XYZ file of C-alpha atoms in Angstrom:
378
model
C 0.084 -0.036 -0.152
C 3.092 2.271 -0.662
C 1.107 4.721 -2.805
C -1.367 5.502 -0.100
C 1.714 6.409 2.381
C 3.137 8.421 -0.420
C -0.062 10.445 -1.110
C -1.770 10.650 2.278
C -4.842 12.515 1.051
C -5.499 9.902 -1.726
C -7.586 7.477 0.222
C -9.915 10.884 0.834
C -9.929 11.759 -2.696
C -10.990 8.066 -3.788
C -13.793 8.001 -1.155
C -14.825 11.458 -2.725
C -14.795 10.256 -6.231
C -16.818 6.885 -5.446
C -19.344 8.725 -3.486
C -19.867 11.346 -6.078
C -20.080 8.735 -8.769
C -22.702 6.573 -6.671
C -24.874 9.735 -6.176
C -24.634 10.749 -10.010
C -25.822 7.062 -10.899
C -28.764 7.305 -8.665
C -29.718 10.617 -10.001
C -29.214 9.417 -13.639
C -31.459 6.584 -13.031
C -34.318 8.443 -10.991
C -34.411 11.514 -13.016
C -33.049 10.648 -16.363
C -33.314 7.147 -17.354
C -36.669 6.517 -15.922
C -38.120 9.262 -18.197
C -35.835 8.856 -21.509
C -35.900 4.895 -21.401
C -39.596 4.436 -19.804
C -40.156 1.328 -21.685
C -36.640 -0.419 -20.325
C -37.673 0.976 -16.853
C -41.115 -0.586 -17.087
C -39.977 -3.846 -18.508
C -37.347 -4.261 -15.627
C -40.000 -3.343 -13.166
C -42.954 -5.300 -14.724
C -45.204 -2.698 -15.150
C -46.996 -0.889 -18.068
C -44.984 2.256 -19.644
C -46.195 5.562 -18.527
C -46.792 8.278 -21.018
C -45.078 11.665 -19.817
C -45.900 15.289 -21.170
C -43.034 17.332 -22.298
C -42.120 14.728 -24.731
C -39.707 17.279 -26.808
C -37.836 18.166 -23.420
C -37.343 14.126 -23.073
C -36.176 13.575 -26.678
C -33.551 16.667 -26.070
C -32.113 14.763 -23.312
C -32.307 11.665 -25.135
C -30.376 13.312 -27.879
C -28.095 15.122 -25.848
C -24.303 13.651 -26.384
C -23.301 13.523 -22.664
C -24.418 10.639 -20.747
C -24.414 11.056 -17.001
C -24.771 7.629 -16.083
C -21.780 6.547 -18.524
C -19.815 9.260 -16.903
C -20.288 8.120 -13.507
C -19.675 4.294 -14.452
C -16.336 5.518 -16.208
C -15.288 7.085 -12.941
C -15.947 3.927 -11.250
C -13.709 1.895 -13.748
C -11.121 4.166 -13.306
C -11.131 3.607 -9.499
C -11.304 0.111 -9.771
C -8.317 -0.014 -12.075
C -6.585 2.353 -9.925
C -6.798 0.290 -6.890
C -5.724 -3.179 -8.356
C -2.055 -2.411 -7.826
C -2.475 -1.586 -4.372
C -4.437 -4.811 -3.792
C -1.966 -6.754 -5.576
C 0.711 -5.161 -3.374
C -1.181 -6.259 -0.166
C -2.076 -9.872 -1.764
C 0.952 -10.733 -3.332
C -0.288 -14.144 -4.615
C -3.084 -14.781 -7.248
C -4.919 -17.176 -4.580
C -5.090 -14.169 -1.949
C -6.151 -11.786 -4.448
C -8.926 -13.961 -5.540
C -10.279 -14.722 -2.047
C -9.991 -10.942 -1.451
C -12.172 -9.870 -4.268
C -14.348 -12.734 -3.944
C -15.246 -11.961 -0.136
C -15.596 -8.640 -0.692
C -17.695 -8.647 -3.865
C -19.635 -11.680 -4.264
C -21.726 -11.958 -0.920
C -23.210 -8.643 -1.165
C -23.911 -8.897 -4.860
C -26.123 -12.112 -3.833
C -27.863 -10.071 -1.398
C -28.503 -7.131 -3.660
C -29.388 -9.256 -6.593
C -31.672 -11.040 -4.121
C -33.237 -8.088 -2.823
C -34.015 -7.026 -6.843
C -35.680 -10.451 -7.128
C -37.778 -9.901 -4.346
C -39.132 -6.703 -5.447
C -39.602 -7.994 -8.851
C -41.678 -10.994 -7.500
C -43.719 -8.639 -5.558
C -44.207 -6.556 -8.603
C -45.434 -9.808 -10.550
C -47.775 -10.688 -7.677
C -49.126 -6.973 -7.693
C -49.775 -7.396 -11.532
C -51.270 -10.723 -11.252
C -48.333 -12.106 -13.186
C -46.206 -15.179 -13.071
C -42.626 -14.545 -12.352
C -40.985 -13.149 -15.307
C -37.559 -14.694 -15.026
C -36.510 -18.448 -15.195
C -34.814 -20.300 -12.413
C -31.937 -20.887 -14.949
C -31.988 -17.291 -15.474
C -31.685 -16.479 -11.508
C -28.917 -18.992 -11.264
C -26.845 -17.772 -13.827
C -27.146 -14.329 -13.034
C -26.152 -15.175 -9.275
C -23.099 -16.713 -10.801
C -22.404 -13.864 -13.206
C -22.644 -16.055 -16.365
C -25.970 -14.583 -17.333
C -24.336 -12.931 -20.174
C -22.304 -16.009 -21.424
C -25.806 -17.932 -21.511
C -27.774 -15.414 -23.329
C -30.313 -14.403 -20.513
C -31.831 -11.177 -20.224
C -31.022 -8.856 -17.134
C -32.795 -9.166 -13.962
C -31.416 -5.784 -13.483
C -29.414 -3.955 -15.927
C -27.382 -2.249 -13.181
C -25.408 -5.192 -12.912
C -23.536 -4.814 -16.361
C -20.904 -3.096 -14.893
C -20.319 -5.653 -12.144
C -20.035 -8.442 -14.540
C -17.366 -6.407 -16.465
C -15.534 -5.878 -13.392
C -15.539 -9.917 -12.392
C -13.898 -10.475 -15.866
C -11.205 -7.700 -15.177
C -10.439 -9.097 -11.987
C -10.109 -12.608 -13.784
C -8.024 -10.898 -16.491
C -5.656 -9.435 -13.476
C -5.181 -13.016 -12.210
C -4.011 -14.290 -15.604
C -1.650 -11.153 -16.112
C -0.362 -11.084 -12.465
C 3.181 -10.864 -13.090
C 2.803 -7.737 -15.581
C 1.141 -5.854 -12.892
C 3.233 -6.928 -10.003
C 6.257 -5.771 -12.105
C 4.517 -3.081 -14.169
C 4.569 -3.951 -18.119
C 2.108 -1.221 -19.746
C 3.313 -2.328 -23.037
C 2.566 -5.943 -22.274
C -0.638 -5.306 -21.040
C -1.806 -2.964 -23.860
C -0.608 -5.359 -26.282
C -2.476 -8.400 -24.725
C -5.659 -6.406 -24.434
C -5.619 -5.480 -27.978
C -4.852 -8.959 -29.112
C -7.710 -10.483 -27.080
C -10.361 -7.606 -28.218
C -9.388 -8.103 -31.968
C -9.307 -11.950 -31.692
C -12.512 -12.356 -29.957
C -14.345 -9.644 -31.869
C -12.984 -11.584 -35.104
C -14.270 -14.698 -33.759
C -17.535 -13.292 -32.803
C -18.056 -12.035 -36.269
C -17.335 -15.744 -37.602
C -19.919 -17.159 -35.446
C -22.404 -14.463 -36.022
C -23.346 -16.024 -39.497
C -24.501 -19.519 -37.986
C -25.866 -18.588 -34.344
C -28.461 -21.488 -34.676
C -25.638 -24.119 -34.169
C -23.020 -22.190 -32.607
C -25.083 -19.770 -30.393
C -23.009 -19.979 -27.124
C -19.660 -19.780 -29.043
C -21.002 -16.407 -30.675
C -22.313 -15.258 -26.988
C -19.160 -15.946 -25.568
C -16.842 -13.964 -28.123
C -19.559 -11.207 -28.454
C -19.602 -10.553 -24.734
C -15.819 -10.875 -24.075
C -14.967 -8.351 -27.002
C -17.701 -6.042 -25.818
C -16.328 -6.174 -22.083
C -12.800 -5.927 -23.227
C -13.558 -2.431 -24.641
C -14.209 -1.098 -21.209
C -11.022 -2.931 -19.866
C -9.342 0.424 -21.386
C -10.624 2.385 -18.759
C -9.805 0.033 -16.165
C -6.496 -0.010 -17.564
C -5.747 3.714 -17.516
C -6.575 3.645 -13.842
C -4.066 1.040 -13.185
C -1.448 2.839 -15.157
C -2.050 6.085 -13.506
C -1.445 4.109 -10.157
C 2.056 3.088 -11.571
C 2.823 6.518 -12.610
C 2.118 8.033 -9.200
C 3.797 5.187 -7.503
C 7.077 6.032 -9.679
C 7.155 2.344 -11.284
C 6.911 3.804 -14.432
C 8.133 7.150 -16.092
C 6.043 10.155 -17.239
C 6.816 9.153 -20.828
C 5.760 5.555 -20.658
C 2.570 6.959 -19.086
C 1.570 9.222 -21.345
C 2.435 6.762 -24.293
C 0.091 4.244 -22.875
C -2.636 6.866 -22.233
C -2.365 7.570 -25.938
C -2.368 3.870 -27.153
C -4.940 2.835 -24.860
C -7.233 5.797 -25.751
C -6.741 5.055 -29.356
C -7.907 1.562 -28.837
C -11.040 2.686 -27.051
C -11.896 4.808 -29.811
C -11.508 2.067 -32.533
C -12.969 -0.768 -30.267
C -15.925 1.587 -29.412
C -16.522 2.326 -33.127
C -16.476 -1.202 -33.891
C -19.169 -2.067 -31.424
C -21.316 0.839 -31.133
C -23.744 2.653 -33.579
C -22.201 6.045 -34.614
C -24.435 7.770 -32.095
C -23.554 5.494 -29.501
C -20.050 5.724 -30.127
C -20.233 9.326 -30.053
C -22.008 9.426 -26.716
C -19.626 7.071 -25.235
C -16.825 9.266 -25.840
C -18.223 12.299 -25.034
C -19.203 10.795 -21.461
C -16.102 8.809 -20.939
C -13.357 11.071 -21.857
C -14.401 13.933 -19.508
C -14.479 11.499 -16.631
C -11.086 10.568 -17.444
C -9.683 14.247 -17.368
C -11.730 14.713 -14.139
C -10.050 11.728 -12.586
C -6.579 12.503 -13.346
C -6.805 16.145 -12.671
C -8.444 15.814 -9.083
C -6.185 12.719 -8.243
C -2.908 14.510 -9.263
C -3.520 17.832 -8.116
C -1.448 18.798 -4.937
C -3.035 20.261 -2.130
C -0.809 19.109 0.777
C -2.623 21.156 3.492
C -5.803 20.079 2.843
C -7.435 16.837 4.164
C -10.047 16.346 1.441
C -12.050 14.044 4.074
C -15.817 14.931 3.647
C -17.800 12.952 6.313
C -20.756 12.687 4.434
C -19.005 11.427 1.247
C -17.079 9.073 3.035
C -20.112 7.465 4.680
C -21.581 7.293 0.959
C -18.660 5.913 -0.372
C -18.500 3.055 2.462
C -22.074 2.055 1.315
C -21.547 2.736 -2.400
C -21.529 -0.904 -3.400
C -25.006 -1.708 -2.008
C -26.490 1.616 -2.999
C -25.062 0.731 -6.520
C -26.939 -2.703 -6.557
C -30.109 -1.622 -4.902
C -31.360 1.463 -5.812
C -32.904 1.025 -9.336
C -35.343 -1.720 -9.750
C -36.745 -1.681 -6.450
C -36.876 2.270 -6.560
C -38.798 1.919 -9.963
C -41.364 -0.756 -8.569
C -42.060 1.967 -5.480
C -42.589 5.086 -8.037
C -45.104 2.752 -10.107
C -47.025 1.725 -7.289
C -47.504 4.971 -5.596
C -48.307 6.356 -8.980
C -51.258 3.675 -9.279
C -52.481 5.066 -6.178
C -52.335 8.500 -7.448
C -49.184 9.876 -5.691
C -47.076 11.916 -8.255
C -44.092 10.780 -9.640
C -41.633 13.691 -7.801
C -42.846 12.443 -4.456
C -42.722 8.723 -5.578
C -38.957 9.374 -6.505
C -38.584 10.900 -3.034
C -40.087 7.819 -1.356
C -37.832 5.531 -3.466
C -34.790 7.288 -2.549
C -35.433 7.100 1.320
C -36.367 3.328 0.818
C -33.347 2.749 -1.067
C -31.027 4.421 1.460
C -33.021 2.448 4.183
C -32.147 -0.817 2.507
C -28.587 0.117 1.637
C -27.781 1.129 5.510
C -29.210 -2.049 6.663
C -27.297 -4.030 3.867
C -24.271 -2.245 4.750
C -24.107 -1.994 8.522
C -25.672 -5.508 9.186
C -24.703 -7.666 5.986
C -21.461 -6.076 4.353
C -19.319 -5.074 7.167
C -19.760 -8.184 9.159
C -19.540 -10.655 6.194
C -16.520 -8.745 4.874
C -14.739 -8.985 8.258
C -15.502 -12.305 8.823
C -15.136 -13.847 5.672
C -11.860 -11.770 4.964
C -10.285 -13.291 8.079
C -11.381 -16.978 7.110
C -9.832 -16.482 3.861
C -6.554 -14.908 5.149
C -6.199 -17.727 7.786
C -6.918 -20.507 5.151
C -4.159 -18.929 2.909
C -1.531 -18.771 5.869
C -2.118 -22.435 6.625
């Protein structure tokens, strides 16, 4: 954890960025996505879509190139990548790193997904419908293989989690390239894997009926590898601040990976989606580099409220969207306005987040991490 000793305010800055990103995601889902993607919001929540006035304004939001949700997600990716070298320094073997990530992430993911499923089940009962997801889909979602098997999202919010799981597995495979930083090796391997998987996905695309799982496997991996660019940018920034690589190597890596992100995104997205992604992700990169790198030795950057939100950000991210939408729809059925419904949804989401964090996440993390460490030391 040398980096955090060398930059004493760094942990506070990371907390602030993580908290702000979590709040921006909540704002995006309740105040933008719910209106601009009403059909999808209703599908996830198992309700009929609502008709809103002021469609011209909603269309402006849809067409606006900056996407607040993508911006916040980019910050999360940068933070996750940035922390990996410090984690590998603390957990120097593949087994210890894997167990740390597993105990830190998977139990709360299962709890958060379970809460979403309970709300969806309740919405199905409320609307006199059978449960809309199959048992196979639920099991695949719990074990993070939903996308490979072609099942739909139970909650779309988990798409970033699925990418980070694959990135941590990628880190296990390239452990030596992170322990002794090799930006050139990381960039080459990441680019090779993307273009190889993208090519194989295009080959199997022509014959999906007989090669569905092969097509799905390579399509998912190529799409996820595109976002690895920002996780790797965060990682390389950590190398640079730790003085493990030179400024020249860092700048060269940023240019190469940014170029790869441009090309890969162009291959994956529509032209409009490509521009929207770039216009949202690169401002996040600039803000991340600027905020972390700026020197203010006399300022602590510790904001208690943001520190609290940062600590609860993981369950908040998992829980707020679908349960919140369902609450808004039910209250609307009873004549309660959508703005008031959003307020109630925020309060309920915070309540669930508080309970999960204090009575599940913290005890599970502490207990299971100790078990993992004791197992590794045997």
